[in-house]
Amino acid sequence: RKEVEQDPGPFNVPEGATVAFNCTYSNSASQSFFWYRQDCRKEPKLLMSVYSSGNEDGRFTAQLNRASQYISLLIRDSKLSDSATYLCVVNRTPGKSTFGDGTTLTVKP
Amino acid sequence: EAQVTQNPRYLITVTGKKLTVTCSQNMNHEYMSWYRQDPGLGLRQIYYSMNVEVTDKGDVPEGYKVSRKEKRNFPLILESPSPNQTSLYFCASSLGTVNQPQHFGDGTRLSIL
């Protein structure tokens, strides 16, 4: 079993839709969590850090559920520009980062 | 401008010819890391460094070496490259390792023939 698993996708949604991605992790001692987006094999860019209390940034909401060991990303009112691959990242121990394989989102007009 | 700079961006070379991919950051970050990205496998950590002269293996360190002699630089060395090291490589840095997001370089596309 992989240490970090993501919904494989792809997700194809119309503009304006709400879409949610989940990511599960296996190491209960994992310390910090992030969502990144990656466009077409370019460098990953930070979308949001994920905190236990949940956090929101405009149309994006991230949640962490430590008991069930998953993180989620909710995108509301999807835009064409949201089309990308979304990567969850789990820092297991100081220094060691594990990326999910990514979920591809395509937002269509 | 705060950035992580990798060089070269693209390289085609032959099996066995030693090469170095440089990585430099100008943000005074303590932590630096190297990843490779292959289709269907996501980003996998090769090596990381928590500070100067401190390096540790990631998940796929075989065939790679690193050094951290200065805070800003973290070169990735392939002593005897092989075709299975053909990949897209990313260098990243962060202020620390707890709750600190990583900033990535533009990537290096490496082809080993």
mmCIF file with all atom_site columns, C-alpha atoms in Angstrom:
data_model
loop_
_atom_site.group_PDB
_atom_site.id
_atom_site.type_symbol
_atom_site.label_atom_id
_atom_site.label_alt_id
_atom_site.label_comp_id
_atom_site.label_asym_id
_atom_site.label_entity_id
_atom_site.label_seq_id
_atom_site.pdbx_PDB_ins_code
_atom_site.Cartn_x
_atom_site.Cartn_y
_atom_site.Cartn_z
_atom_site.occupancy
_atom_site.B_iso_or_equiv
_atom_site.pdbx_formal_charge
_atom_site.auth_seq_id
_atom_site.auth_comp_id
_atom_site.auth_asym_id
_atom_site.auth_atom_id
_atom_site.pdbx_PDB_model_num
ATOM 1   C CA . ARG A 1 1   ? 0.000   0.000  0.000   1.00 0.00 ? 1   ARG A CA 1
ATOM 2   C CA . LYS A 1 2   ? 1.293   3.462  -0.867  1.00 0.00 ? 2   LYS A CA 1
ATOM 3   C CA . GLU A 1 3   ? 2.043   5.859  1.972   1.00 0.00 ? 3   GLU A CA 1
ATOM 4   C CA . VAL A 1 4   ? -0.049  8.561  0.339   1.00 0.00 ? 4   VAL A CA 1
ATOM 5   C CA . GLU A 1 5   ? -2.959  7.760  -1.958  1.00 0.00 ? 5   GLU A CA 1
ATOM 6   C CA . GLN A 1 6   ? -5.048  10.151 -3.998  1.00 0.00 ? 6   GLN A CA 1
ATOM 7   C CA . ASP A 1 7   ? -8.218  9.830  -6.003  1.00 0.00 ? 7   ASP A CA 1
ATOM 8   C CA . PRO A 1 8   ? -6.833  8.846  -9.394  1.00 0.00 ? 8   PRO A CA 1
ATOM 9   C CA . GLY A 1 9   ? -9.188  10.999 -11.460 1.00 0.00 ? 9   GLY A CA 1
ATOM 10  C CA . PRO A 1 10  ? -9.365  12.403 -14.004 1.00 0.00 ? 10  PRO A CA 1
ATOM 11  C CA . PHE A 1 11  ? -12.105 14.771 -12.950 1.00 0.00 ? 11  PHE A CA 1
ATOM 12  C CA . ASN A 1 12  ? -13.895 16.521 -15.813 1.00 0.00 ? 12  ASN A CA 1
ATOM 13  C CA . VAL A 1 13  ? -16.295 19.178 -14.578 1.00 0.00 ? 13  VAL A CA 1
ATOM 14  C CA . PRO A 1 14  ? -18.171 22.133 -16.085 1.00 0.00 ? 14  PRO A CA 1
ATOM 15  C CA . GLU A 1 15  ? -17.326 25.689 -15.130 1.00 0.00 ? 15  GLU A CA 1
ATOM 16  C CA . GLY A 1 16  ? -18.997 26.676 -11.897 1.00 0.00 ? 16  GLY A CA 1
ATOM 17  C CA . ALA A 1 17  ? -19.042 23.157 -10.482 1.00 0.00 ? 17  ALA A CA 1
ATOM 18  C CA . THR A 1 18  ? -17.849 22.199 -7.021  1.00 0.00 ? 18  THR A CA 1
ATOM 19  C CA . VAL A 1 19  ? -15.266 19.453 -6.936  1.00 0.00 ? 19  VAL A CA 1
ATOM 20  C CA . ALA A 1 20  ? -13.590 17.649 -4.048  1.00 0.00 ? 20  ALA A CA 1
ATOM 21  C CA . PHE A 1 21  ? -10.383 15.639 -3.882  1.00 0.00 ? 21  PHE A CA 1
ATOM 22  C CA . ASN A 1 22  ? -9.321  13.314 -1.122  1.00 0.00 ? 22  ASN A CA 1
ATOM 23  C CA . CYS A 1 23  ? -5.931  12.054 -0.091  1.00 0.00 ? 23  CYS A CA 1
ATOM 24  C CA . THR A 1 24  ? -5.267  9.349  2.502   1.00 0.00 ? 24  THR A CA 1
ATOM 25  C CA . TYR A 1 25  ? -2.000  8.757  4.334   1.00 0.00 ? 25  TYR A CA 1
ATOM 26  C CA . SER A 1 26  ? -0.808  5.725  6.238   1.00 0.00 ? 26  SER A CA 1
ATOM 27  C CA . ASN A 1 27  ? 1.657   7.129  8.791   1.00 0.00 ? 27  ASN A CA 1
ATOM 28  C CA . SER A 1 28  ? -0.286  8.369  11.805  1.00 0.00 ? 28  SER A CA 1
ATOM 29  C CA . ALA A 1 29  ? 2.768   10.324 12.987  1.00 0.00 ? 29  ALA A CA 1
ATOM 30  C CA . SER A 1 30  ? 2.719   12.543 9.888   1.00 0.00 ? 30  SER A CA 1
ATOM 31  C CA . GLN A 1 31  ? 3.244   16.134 10.855  1.00 0.00 ? 31  GLN A CA 1
ATOM 32  C CA . SER A 1 32  ? 2.315   18.537 8.110   1.00 0.00 ? 32  SER A CA 1
ATOM 33  C CA . PHE A 1 33  ? 0.168   18.520 5.027   1.00 0.00 ? 33  PHE A CA 1
ATOM 34  C CA . PHE A 1 34  ? -0.101  20.574 1.867   1.00 0.00 ? 34  PHE A CA 1
ATOM 35  C CA . TRP A 1 35  ? -1.883  20.814 -1.451  1.00 0.00 ? 35  TRP A CA 1
ATOM 36  C CA . TYR A 1 36  ? 0.092   21.820 -4.528  1.00 0.00 ? 36  TYR A CA 1
ATOM 37  C CA . ARG A 1 37  ? -0.980  22.323 -8.098  1.00 0.00 ? 37  ARG A CA 1
ATOM 38  C CA . GLN A 1 38  ? 1.118   21.378 -11.076 1.00 0.00 ? 38  GLN A CA 1
ATOM 39  C CA . ASP A 1 39  ? 0.543   22.540 -14.627 1.00 0.00 ? 39  ASP A CA 1
ATOM 40  C CA . CYS A 1 40  ? 1.696   20.311 -17.457 1.00 0.00 ? 40  CYS A CA 1
ATOM 41  C CA . ARG A 1 41  ? 4.951   18.986 -15.894 1.00 0.00 ? 41  ARG A CA 1
ATOM 42  C CA . LYS A 1 42  ? 6.012   22.402 -14.691 1.00 0.00 ? 42  LYS A CA 1
ATOM 43  C CA . GLU A 1 43  ? 7.150   22.922 -11.130 1.00 0.00 ? 43  GLU A CA 1
ATOM 44  C CA . PRO A 1 44  ? 4.619   22.220 -8.352  1.00 0.00 ? 44  PRO A CA 1
ATOM 45  C CA . LYS A 1 45  ? 3.290   25.399 -6.757  1.00 0.00 ? 45  LYS A CA 1
ATOM 46  C CA . LEU A 1 46  ? 1.871   25.637 -3.265  1.00 0.00 ? 46  LEU A CA 1
ATOM 47  C CA . LEU A 1 47  ? -1.887  25.953 -3.201  1.00 0.00 ? 47  LEU A CA 1
ATOM 48  C CA . MET A 1 48  ? -2.555  25.658 0.527   1.00 0.00 ? 48  MET A CA 1
ATOM 49  C CA . SER A 1 49  ? -1.175  24.337 3.739   1.00 0.00 ? 49  SER A CA 1
ATOM 50  C CA . VAL A 1 50  ? -3.676  22.115 5.562   1.00 0.00 ? 50  VAL A CA 1
ATOM 51  C CA . TYR A 1 51  ? -4.386  22.626 9.243   1.00 0.00 ? 51  TYR A CA 1
ATOM 52  C CA . SER A 1 52  ? -6.339  20.540 11.717  1.00 0.00 ? 52  SER A CA 1
ATOM 53  C CA . SER A 1 53  ? -8.930  23.260 12.109  1.00 0.00 ? 53  SER A CA 1
ATOM 54  C CA . GLY A 1 54  ? -9.459  23.441 8.360   1.00 0.00 ? 54  GLY A CA 1
ATOM 55  C CA . ASN A 1 55  ? -8.645  26.475 6.304   1.00 0.00 ? 55  ASN A CA 1
ATOM 56  C CA . GLU A 1 56  ? -10.100 28.427 3.435   1.00 0.00 ? 56  GLU A CA 1
ATOM 57  C CA . ASP A 1 57  ? -8.586  30.622 0.759   1.00 0.00 ? 57  ASP A CA 1
ATOM 58  C CA . GLY A 1 58  ? -11.184 32.141 -1.525  1.00 0.00 ? 58  GLY A CA 1
ATOM 59  C CA . ARG A 1 59  ? -12.811 29.308 -3.464  1.00 0.00 ? 59  ARG A CA 1
ATOM 60  C CA . PHE A 1 60  ? -10.541 26.681 -1.950  1.00 0.00 ? 60  PHE A CA 1
ATOM 61  C CA . THR A 1 61  ? -11.096 24.853 1.332   1.00 0.00 ? 61  THR A CA 1
ATOM 62  C CA . ALA A 1 62  ? -8.722  22.307 2.830   1.00 0.00 ? 62  ALA A CA 1
ATOM 63  C CA . GLN A 1 63  ? -9.521  19.925 5.655   1.00 0.00 ? 63  GLN A CA 1
ATOM 64  C CA . LEU A 1 64  ? -7.476  17.499 7.710   1.00 0.00 ? 64  LEU A CA 1
ATOM 65  C CA . ASN A 1 65  ? -8.970  14.519 9.503   1.00 0.00 ? 65  ASN A CA 1
ATOM 66  C CA . ARG A 1 66  ? -6.265  12.994 11.686  1.00 0.00 ? 66  ARG A CA 1
ATOM 67  C CA . ALA A 1 67  ? -8.522  10.276 13.099  1.00 0.00 ? 67  ALA A CA 1
ATOM 68  C CA . SER A 1 68  ? -9.289  8.908  9.636   1.00 0.00 ? 68  SER A CA 1
ATOM 69  C CA . GLN A 1 69  ? -5.909  9.979  8.207   1.00 0.00 ? 69  GLN A CA 1
ATOM 70  C CA . TYR A 1 70  ? -7.053  11.916 5.201   1.00 0.00 ? 70  TYR A CA 1
ATOM 71  C CA . ILE A 1 71  ? -6.916  15.410 3.823   1.00 0.00 ? 71  ILE A CA 1
ATOM 72  C CA . SER A 1 72  ? -9.328  16.947 1.383   1.00 0.00 ? 72  SER A CA 1
ATOM 73  C CA . LEU A 1 73  ? -9.483  19.868 -1.010  1.00 0.00 ? 73  LEU A CA 1
ATOM 74  C CA . LEU A 1 74  ? -12.738 21.477 -2.069  1.00 0.00 ? 74  LEU A CA 1
ATOM 75  C CA . ILE A 1 75  ? -12.886 23.818 -5.033  1.00 0.00 ? 75  ILE A CA 1
ATOM 76  C CA . ARG A 1 76  ? -16.044 25.862 -5.416  1.00 0.00 ? 76  ARG A CA 1
ATOM 77  C CA . ASP A 1 77  ? -17.207 27.687 -8.538  1.00 0.00 ? 77  ASP A CA 1
ATOM 78  C CA . SER A 1 78  ? -14.574 26.029 -10.732 1.00 0.00 ? 78  SER A CA 1
ATOM 79  C CA . LYS A 1 79  ? -12.829 28.191 -13.336 1.00 0.00 ? 79  LYS A CA 1
ATOM 80  C CA . LEU A 1 80  ? -11.160 27.124 -16.567 1.00 0.00 ? 80  LEU A CA 1
ATOM 81  C CA . SER A 1 81  ? -7.876  28.228 -14.992 1.00 0.00 ? 81  SER A CA 1
ATOM 82  C CA . ASP A 1 82  ? -8.293  25.613 -12.240 1.00 0.00 ? 82  ASP A CA 1
ATOM 83  C CA . SER A 1 83  ? -7.490  22.891 -14.787 1.00 0.00 ? 83  SER A CA 1
ATOM 84  C CA . ALA A 1 84  ? -4.293  21.296 -13.485 1.00 0.00 ? 84  ALA A CA 1
ATOM 85  C CA . THR A 1 85  ? -2.982  18.328 -11.546 1.00 0.00 ? 85  THR A CA 1
ATOM 86  C CA . TYR A 1 86  ? -3.441  18.603 -7.781  1.00 0.00 ? 86  TYR A CA 1
ATOM 87  C CA . LEU A 1 87  ? -0.860  16.969 -5.536  1.00 0.00 ? 87  LEU A CA 1
ATOM 88  C CA . CYS A 1 88  ? -1.223  16.247 -1.862  1.00 0.00 ? 88  CYS A CA 1
ATOM 89  C CA . VAL A 1 89  ? 1.960   16.214 0.180   1.00 0.00 ? 89  VAL A CA 1
ATOM 90  C CA . VAL A 1 90  ? 2.526   14.639 3.561   1.00 0.00 ? 90  VAL A CA 1
ATOM 91  C CA . ASN A 1 91  ? 5.612   15.297 5.654   1.00 0.00 ? 91  ASN A CA 1
ATOM 92  C CA . ARG A 1 92  ? 6.039   12.063 7.553   1.00 0.00 ? 92  ARG A CA 1
ATOM 93  C CA . THR A 1 93  ? 9.081   12.826 9.676   1.00 0.00 ? 93  THR A CA 1
ATOM 94  C CA . PRO A 1 94  ? 11.312  15.893 9.687   1.00 0.00 ? 94  PRO A CA 1
ATOM 95  C CA . GLY A 1 95  ? 12.736  16.130 6.191   1.00 0.00 ? 95  GLY A CA 1
ATOM 96  C CA . LYS A 1 96  ? 10.844  13.290 4.532   1.00 0.00 ? 96  LYS A CA 1
ATOM 97  C CA . SER A 1 97  ? 8.076   14.316 2.165   1.00 0.00 ? 97  SER A CA 1
ATOM 98  C CA . THR A 1 98  ? 5.756   12.005 0.292   1.00 0.00 ? 98  THR A CA 1
ATOM 99  C CA . PHE A 1 99  ? 3.711   13.191 -2.654  1.00 0.00 ? 99  PHE A CA 1
ATOM 100 C CA . GLY A 1 100 ? 0.539   11.625 -3.890  1.00 0.00 ? 100 GLY A CA 1
ATOM 101 C CA . ASP A 1 101 ? 0.476   10.683 -7.549  1.00 0.00 ? 101 ASP A CA 1
ATOM 102 C CA . GLY A 1 102 ? -1.818  13.590 -8.305  1.00 0.00 ? 102 GLY A CA 1
ATOM 103 C CA . THR A 1 103 ? -5.384  14.085 -9.449  1.00 0.00 ? 103 THR A CA 1
ATOM 104 C CA . THR A 1 104 ? -6.018  15.691 -12.800 1.00 0.00 ? 104 THR A CA 1
ATOM 105 C CA . LEU A 1 105 ? -8.807  18.233 -13.031 1.00 0.00 ? 105 LEU A CA 1
ATOM 106 C CA . THR A 1 106 ? -10.181 19.529 -16.309 1.00 0.00 ? 106 THR A CA 1
ATOM 107 C CA . VAL A 1 107 ? -12.736 22.312 -16.141 1.00 0.00 ? 107 VAL A CA 1
ATOM 108 C CA . LYS A 1 108 ? -14.748 22.654 -19.337 1.00 0.00 ? 108 LYS A CA 1
ATOM 109 C CA . PRO A 1 109 ? -16.735 25.638 -20.620 1.00 0.00 ? 109 PRO A CA 1
ATOM 110 C CA . GLU B 2 1   ? 13.168  37.829 -6.359  1.00 0.00 ? 1   GLU B CA 1
ATOM 111 C CA . ALA B 2 2   ? 12.954  34.767 -4.111  1.00 0.00 ? 2   ALA B CA 1
ATOM 112 C CA . GLN B 2 3   ? 13.696  31.706 -6.155  1.00 0.00 ? 3   GLN B CA 1
ATOM 113 C CA . VAL B 2 4   ? 15.174  28.248 -6.518  1.00 0.00 ? 4   VAL B CA 1
ATOM 114 C CA . THR B 2 5   ? 17.401  27.989 -9.575  1.00 0.00 ? 5   THR B CA 1
ATOM 115 C CA . GLN B 2 6   ? 18.297  24.728 -11.264 1.00 0.00 ? 6   GLN B CA 1
ATOM 116 C CA . ASN B 2 7   ? 20.811  24.212 -14.052 1.00 0.00 ? 7   ASN B CA 1
ATOM 117 C CA . PRO B 2 8   ? 20.755  22.904 -16.653 1.00 0.00 ? 8   PRO B CA 1
ATOM 118 C CA . ARG B 2 9   ? 17.077  22.955 -17.596 1.00 0.00 ? 9   ARG B CA 1
ATOM 119 C CA . TYR B 2 10  ? 17.568  20.291 -20.223 1.00 0.00 ? 10  TYR B CA 1
ATOM 120 C CA . LEU B 2 11  ? 20.347  17.752 -20.735 1.00 0.00 ? 11  LEU B CA 1
ATOM 121 C CA . ILE B 2 12  ? 20.819  14.818 -23.065 1.00 0.00 ? 12  ILE B CA 1
ATOM 122 C CA . THR B 2 13  ? 23.853  12.708 -22.278 1.00 0.00 ? 13  THR B CA 1
ATOM 123 C CA . VAL B 2 14  ? 25.174  9.170  -22.502 1.00 0.00 ? 14  VAL B CA 1
ATOM 124 C CA . THR B 2 15  ? 25.414  6.308  -20.059 1.00 0.00 ? 15  THR B CA 1
ATOM 125 C CA . GLY B 2 16  ? 28.352  6.510  -17.669 1.00 0.00 ? 16  GLY B CA 1
ATOM 126 C CA . LYS B 2 17  ? 29.280  10.160 -18.196 1.00 0.00 ? 17  LYS B CA 1
ATOM 127 C CA . LYS B 2 18  ? 29.282  11.871 -14.806 1.00 0.00 ? 18  LYS B CA 1
ATOM 128 C CA . LEU B 2 19  ? 26.989  14.861 -14.524 1.00 0.00 ? 19  LEU B CA 1
ATOM 129 C CA . THR B 2 20  ? 25.942  17.403 -11.918 1.00 0.00 ? 20  THR B CA 1
ATOM 130 C CA . VAL B 2 21  ? 22.669  19.275 -11.693 1.00 0.00 ? 21  VAL B CA 1
ATOM 131 C CA . THR B 2 22  ? 23.063  22.424 -9.647  1.00 0.00 ? 22  THR B CA 1
ATOM 132 C CA . CYS B 2 23  ? 20.454  23.913 -7.338  1.00 0.00 ? 23  CYS B CA 1
ATOM 133 C CA . SER B 2 24  ? 20.699  27.270 -5.640  1.00 0.00 ? 24  SER B CA 1
ATOM 134 C CA . GLN B 2 25  ? 18.246  29.190 -3.457  1.00 0.00 ? 25  GLN B CA 1
ATOM 135 C CA . ASN B 2 26  ? 18.393  32.813 -2.371  1.00 0.00 ? 26  ASN B CA 1
ATOM 136 C CA . MET B 2 27  ? 15.919  32.651 0.531   1.00 0.00 ? 27  MET B CA 1
ATOM 137 C CA . ASN B 2 28  ? 18.343  31.544 3.267   1.00 0.00 ? 28  ASN B CA 1
ATOM 138 C CA . HIS B 2 29  ? 16.364  28.325 3.618   1.00 0.00 ? 29  HIS B CA 1
ATOM 139 C CA . GLU B 2 30  ? 17.746  25.618 5.873   1.00 0.00 ? 30  GLU B CA 1
ATOM 140 C CA . TYR B 2 31  ? 16.037  22.704 4.153   1.00 0.00 ? 31  TYR B CA 1
ATOM 141 C CA . MET B 2 32  ? 16.623  21.549 0.587   1.00 0.00 ? 32  MET B CA 1
ATOM 142 C CA . SER B 2 33  ? 15.517  18.447 -1.262  1.00 0.00 ? 33  SER B CA 1
ATOM 143 C CA . TRP B 2 34  ? 15.719  16.681 -4.616  1.00 0.00 ? 34  TRP B CA 1
ATOM 144 C CA . TYR B 2 35  ? 12.852  14.839 -6.329  1.00 0.00 ? 35  TYR B CA 1
ATOM 145 C CA . ARG B 2 36  ? 12.381  12.965 -9.530  1.00 0.00 ? 36  ARG B CA 1
ATOM 146 C CA . GLN B 2 37  ? 9.070   12.763 -11.356 1.00 0.00 ? 37  GLN B CA 1
ATOM 147 C CA . ASP B 2 38  ? 8.195   9.932  -13.690 1.00 0.00 ? 38  ASP B CA 1
ATOM 148 C CA . PRO B 2 39  ? 4.883   9.277  -15.469 1.00 0.00 ? 39  PRO B CA 1
ATOM 149 C CA . GLY B 2 40  ? 2.536   7.330  -13.240 1.00 0.00 ? 40  GLY B CA 1
ATOM 150 C CA . LEU B 2 41  ? 4.850   7.492  -10.240 1.00 0.00 ? 41  LEU B CA 1
ATOM 151 C CA . GLY B 2 42  ? 4.463   11.051 -8.995  1.00 0.00 ? 42  GLY B CA 1
ATOM 152 C CA . LEU B 2 43  ? 7.305   12.912 -7.315  1.00 0.00 ? 43  LEU B CA 1
ATOM 153 C CA . ARG B 2 44  ? 9.699   10.746 -5.338  1.00 0.00 ? 44  ARG B CA 1
ATOM 154 C CA . GLN B 2 45  ? 12.248  12.108 -2.906  1.00 0.00 ? 45  GLN B CA 1
ATOM 155 C CA . ILE B 2 46  ? 15.894  11.331 -3.715  1.00 0.00 ? 46  ILE B CA 1
ATOM 156 C CA . TYR B 2 47  ? 17.876  13.122 -1.008  1.00 0.00 ? 47  TYR B CA 1
ATOM 157 C CA . TYR B 2 48  ? 17.279  15.953 1.398   1.00 0.00 ? 48  TYR B CA 1
ATOM 158 C CA . SER B 2 49  ? 19.330  18.226 3.605   1.00 0.00 ? 49  SER B CA 1
ATOM 159 C CA . MET B 2 50  ? 18.230  19.744 6.890   1.00 0.00 ? 50  MET B CA 1
ATOM 160 C CA . ASN B 2 51  ? 21.211  22.117 7.039   1.00 0.00 ? 51  ASN B CA 1
ATOM 161 C CA . VAL B 2 52  ? 24.796  22.618 5.939   1.00 0.00 ? 52  VAL B CA 1
ATOM 162 C CA . GLU B 2 53  ? 26.776  19.350 5.989   1.00 0.00 ? 53  GLU B CA 1
ATOM 163 C CA . VAL B 2 54  ? 23.637  17.363 6.900   1.00 0.00 ? 54  VAL B CA 1
ATOM 164 C CA . THR B 2 55  ? 22.169  15.139 4.186   1.00 0.00 ? 55  THR B CA 1
ATOM 165 C CA . ASP B 2 56  ? 19.876  12.119 4.300   1.00 0.00 ? 56  ASP B CA 1
ATOM 166 C CA . LYS B 2 57  ? 18.456  9.585  1.894   1.00 0.00 ? 57  LYS B CA 1
ATOM 167 C CA . GLY B 2 58  ? 14.947  9.909  0.608   1.00 0.00 ? 58  GLY B CA 1
ATOM 168 C CA . ASP B 2 59  ? 12.972  7.076  -0.957  1.00 0.00 ? 59  ASP B CA 1
ATOM 169 C CA . VAL B 2 60  ? 15.026  6.581  -4.129  1.00 0.00 ? 60  VAL B CA 1
ATOM 170 C CA . PRO B 2 61  ? 18.674  7.514  -3.422  1.00 0.00 ? 61  PRO B CA 1
ATOM 171 C CA . GLU B 2 62  ? 20.379  4.745  -5.427  1.00 0.00 ? 62  GLU B CA 1
ATOM 172 C CA . GLY B 2 63  ? 22.686  6.092  -8.137  1.00 0.00 ? 63  GLY B CA 1
ATOM 173 C CA . TYR B 2 64  ? 22.725  9.646  -6.775  1.00 0.00 ? 64  TYR B CA 1
ATOM 174 C CA . LYS B 2 65  ? 24.974  11.704 -4.523  1.00 0.00 ? 65  LYS B CA 1
ATOM 175 C CA . VAL B 2 66  ? 24.482  15.119 -2.989  1.00 0.00 ? 66  VAL B CA 1
ATOM 176 C CA . SER B 2 67  ? 26.479  17.595 -0.973  1.00 0.00 ? 67  SER B CA 1
ATOM 177 C CA . ARG B 2 68  ? 25.612  20.630 1.120   1.00 0.00 ? 68  ARG B CA 1
ATOM 178 C CA . LYS B 2 69  ? 28.775  22.633 1.666   1.00 0.00 ? 69  LYS B CA 1
ATOM 179 C CA . GLU B 2 70  ? 26.972  25.967 1.664   1.00 0.00 ? 70  GLU B CA 1
ATOM 180 C CA . LYS B 2 71  ? 23.470  26.851 2.731   1.00 0.00 ? 71  LYS B CA 1
ATOM 181 C CA . ARG B 2 72  ? 22.366  28.116 -0.653  1.00 0.00 ? 72  ARG B CA 1
ATOM 182 C CA . ASN B 2 73  ? 23.601  25.242 -2.848  1.00 0.00 ? 73  ASN B CA 1
ATOM 183 C CA . PHE B 2 74  ? 22.551  21.604 -3.051  1.00 0.00 ? 74  PHE B CA 1
ATOM 184 C CA . PRO B 2 75  ? 23.948  19.900 -6.172  1.00 0.00 ? 75  PRO B CA 1
ATOM 185 C CA . LEU B 2 76  ? 22.737  16.501 -7.367  1.00 0.00 ? 76  LEU B CA 1
ATOM 186 C CA . ILE B 2 77  ? 25.493  14.275 -8.733  1.00 0.00 ? 77  ILE B CA 1
ATOM 187 C CA . LEU B 2 78  ? 25.069  11.281 -11.002 1.00 0.00 ? 78  LEU B CA 1
ATOM 188 C CA . GLU B 2 79  ? 28.443  9.536  -10.947 1.00 0.00 ? 79  GLU B CA 1
ATOM 189 C CA . SER B 2 80  ? 27.587  6.963  -13.625 1.00 0.00 ? 80  SER B CA 1
ATOM 190 C CA . PRO B 2 81  ? 24.220  7.813  -15.151 1.00 0.00 ? 81  PRO B CA 1
ATOM 191 C CA . SER B 2 82  ? 22.072  5.037  -16.573 1.00 0.00 ? 82  SER B CA 1
ATOM 192 C CA . PRO B 2 83  ? 18.963  5.160  -18.805 1.00 0.00 ? 83  PRO B CA 1
ATOM 193 C CA . ASN B 2 84  ? 16.654  4.447  -15.847 1.00 0.00 ? 84  ASN B CA 1
ATOM 194 C CA . GLN B 2 85  ? 17.663  7.834  -14.448 1.00 0.00 ? 85  GLN B CA 1
ATOM 195 C CA . THR B 2 86  ? 16.008  9.562  -17.383 1.00 0.00 ? 86  THR B CA 1
ATOM 196 C CA . SER B 2 87  ? 13.460  11.715 -15.626 1.00 0.00 ? 87  SER B CA 1
ATOM 197 C CA . LEU B 2 88  ? 12.248  15.191 -14.683 1.00 0.00 ? 88  LEU B CA 1
ATOM 198 C CA . TYR B 2 89  ? 14.120  16.431 -11.616 1.00 0.00 ? 89  TYR B CA 1
ATOM 199 C CA . PHE B 2 90  ? 13.017  19.105 -9.178  1.00 0.00 ? 90  PHE B CA 1
ATOM 200 C CA . CYS B 2 91  ? 14.950  20.830 -6.447  1.00 0.00 ? 91  CYS B CA 1
ATOM 201 C CA . ALA B 2 92  ? 13.028  22.395 -3.572  1.00 0.00 ? 92  ALA B CA 1
ATOM 202 C CA . SER B 2 93  ? 13.771  24.408 -0.451  1.00 0.00 ? 93  SER B CA 1
ATOM 203 C CA . SER B 2 94  ? 11.913  25.510 2.643   1.00 0.00 ? 94  SER B CA 1
ATOM 204 C CA . LEU B 2 95  ? 12.531  27.522 5.767   1.00 0.00 ? 95  LEU B CA 1
ATOM 205 C CA . GLY B 2 96  ? 12.246  24.438 7.961   1.00 0.00 ? 96  GLY B CA 1
ATOM 206 C CA . THR B 2 97  ? 10.655  21.023 8.013   1.00 0.00 ? 97  THR B CA 1
ATOM 207 C CA . VAL B 2 98  ? 7.582   21.462 10.185  1.00 0.00 ? 98  VAL B CA 1
ATOM 208 C CA . ASN B 2 99  ? 4.601   23.196 8.620   1.00 0.00 ? 99  ASN B CA 1
ATOM 209 C CA . GLN B 2 100 ? 6.842   24.911 6.102   1.00 0.00 ? 100 GLN B CA 1
ATOM 210 C CA . PRO B 2 101 ? 5.897   24.546 2.420   1.00 0.00 ? 101 PRO B CA 1
ATOM 211 C CA . GLN B 2 102 ? 8.557   23.843 -0.154  1.00 0.00 ? 102 GLN B CA 1
ATOM 212 C CA . HIS B 2 103 ? 9.433   26.148 -3.041  1.00 0.00 ? 103 HIS B CA 1
ATOM 213 C CA . PHE B 2 104 ? 10.400  24.398 -6.240  1.00 0.00 ? 104 PHE B CA 1
ATOM 214 C CA . GLY B 2 105 ? 12.829  25.132 -9.016  1.00 0.00 ? 105 GLY B CA 1
ATOM 215 C CA . ASP B 2 106 ? 11.719  25.024 -12.652 1.00 0.00 ? 106 ASP B CA 1
ATOM 216 C CA . GLY B 2 107 ? 12.892  21.459 -13.124 1.00 0.00 ? 107 GLY B CA 1
ATOM 217 C CA . THR B 2 108 ? 15.617  19.711 -15.126 1.00 0.00 ? 108 THR B CA 1
ATOM 218 C CA . ARG B 2 109 ? 14.711  17.314 -17.923 1.00 0.00 ? 109 ARG B CA 1
ATOM 219 C CA . LEU B 2 110 ? 17.424  14.694 -18.058 1.00 0.00 ? 110 LEU B CA 1
ATOM 220 C CA . SER B 2 111 ? 17.744  12.095 -20.833 1.00 0.00 ? 111 SER B CA 1
ATOM 221 C CA . ILE B 2 112 ? 20.365  9.366  -20.509 1.00 0.00 ? 112 ILE B CA 1
ATOM 222 C CA . LEU B 2 113 ? 20.962  7.462  -23.736 1.00 0.00 ? 113 LEU B CA 1
#
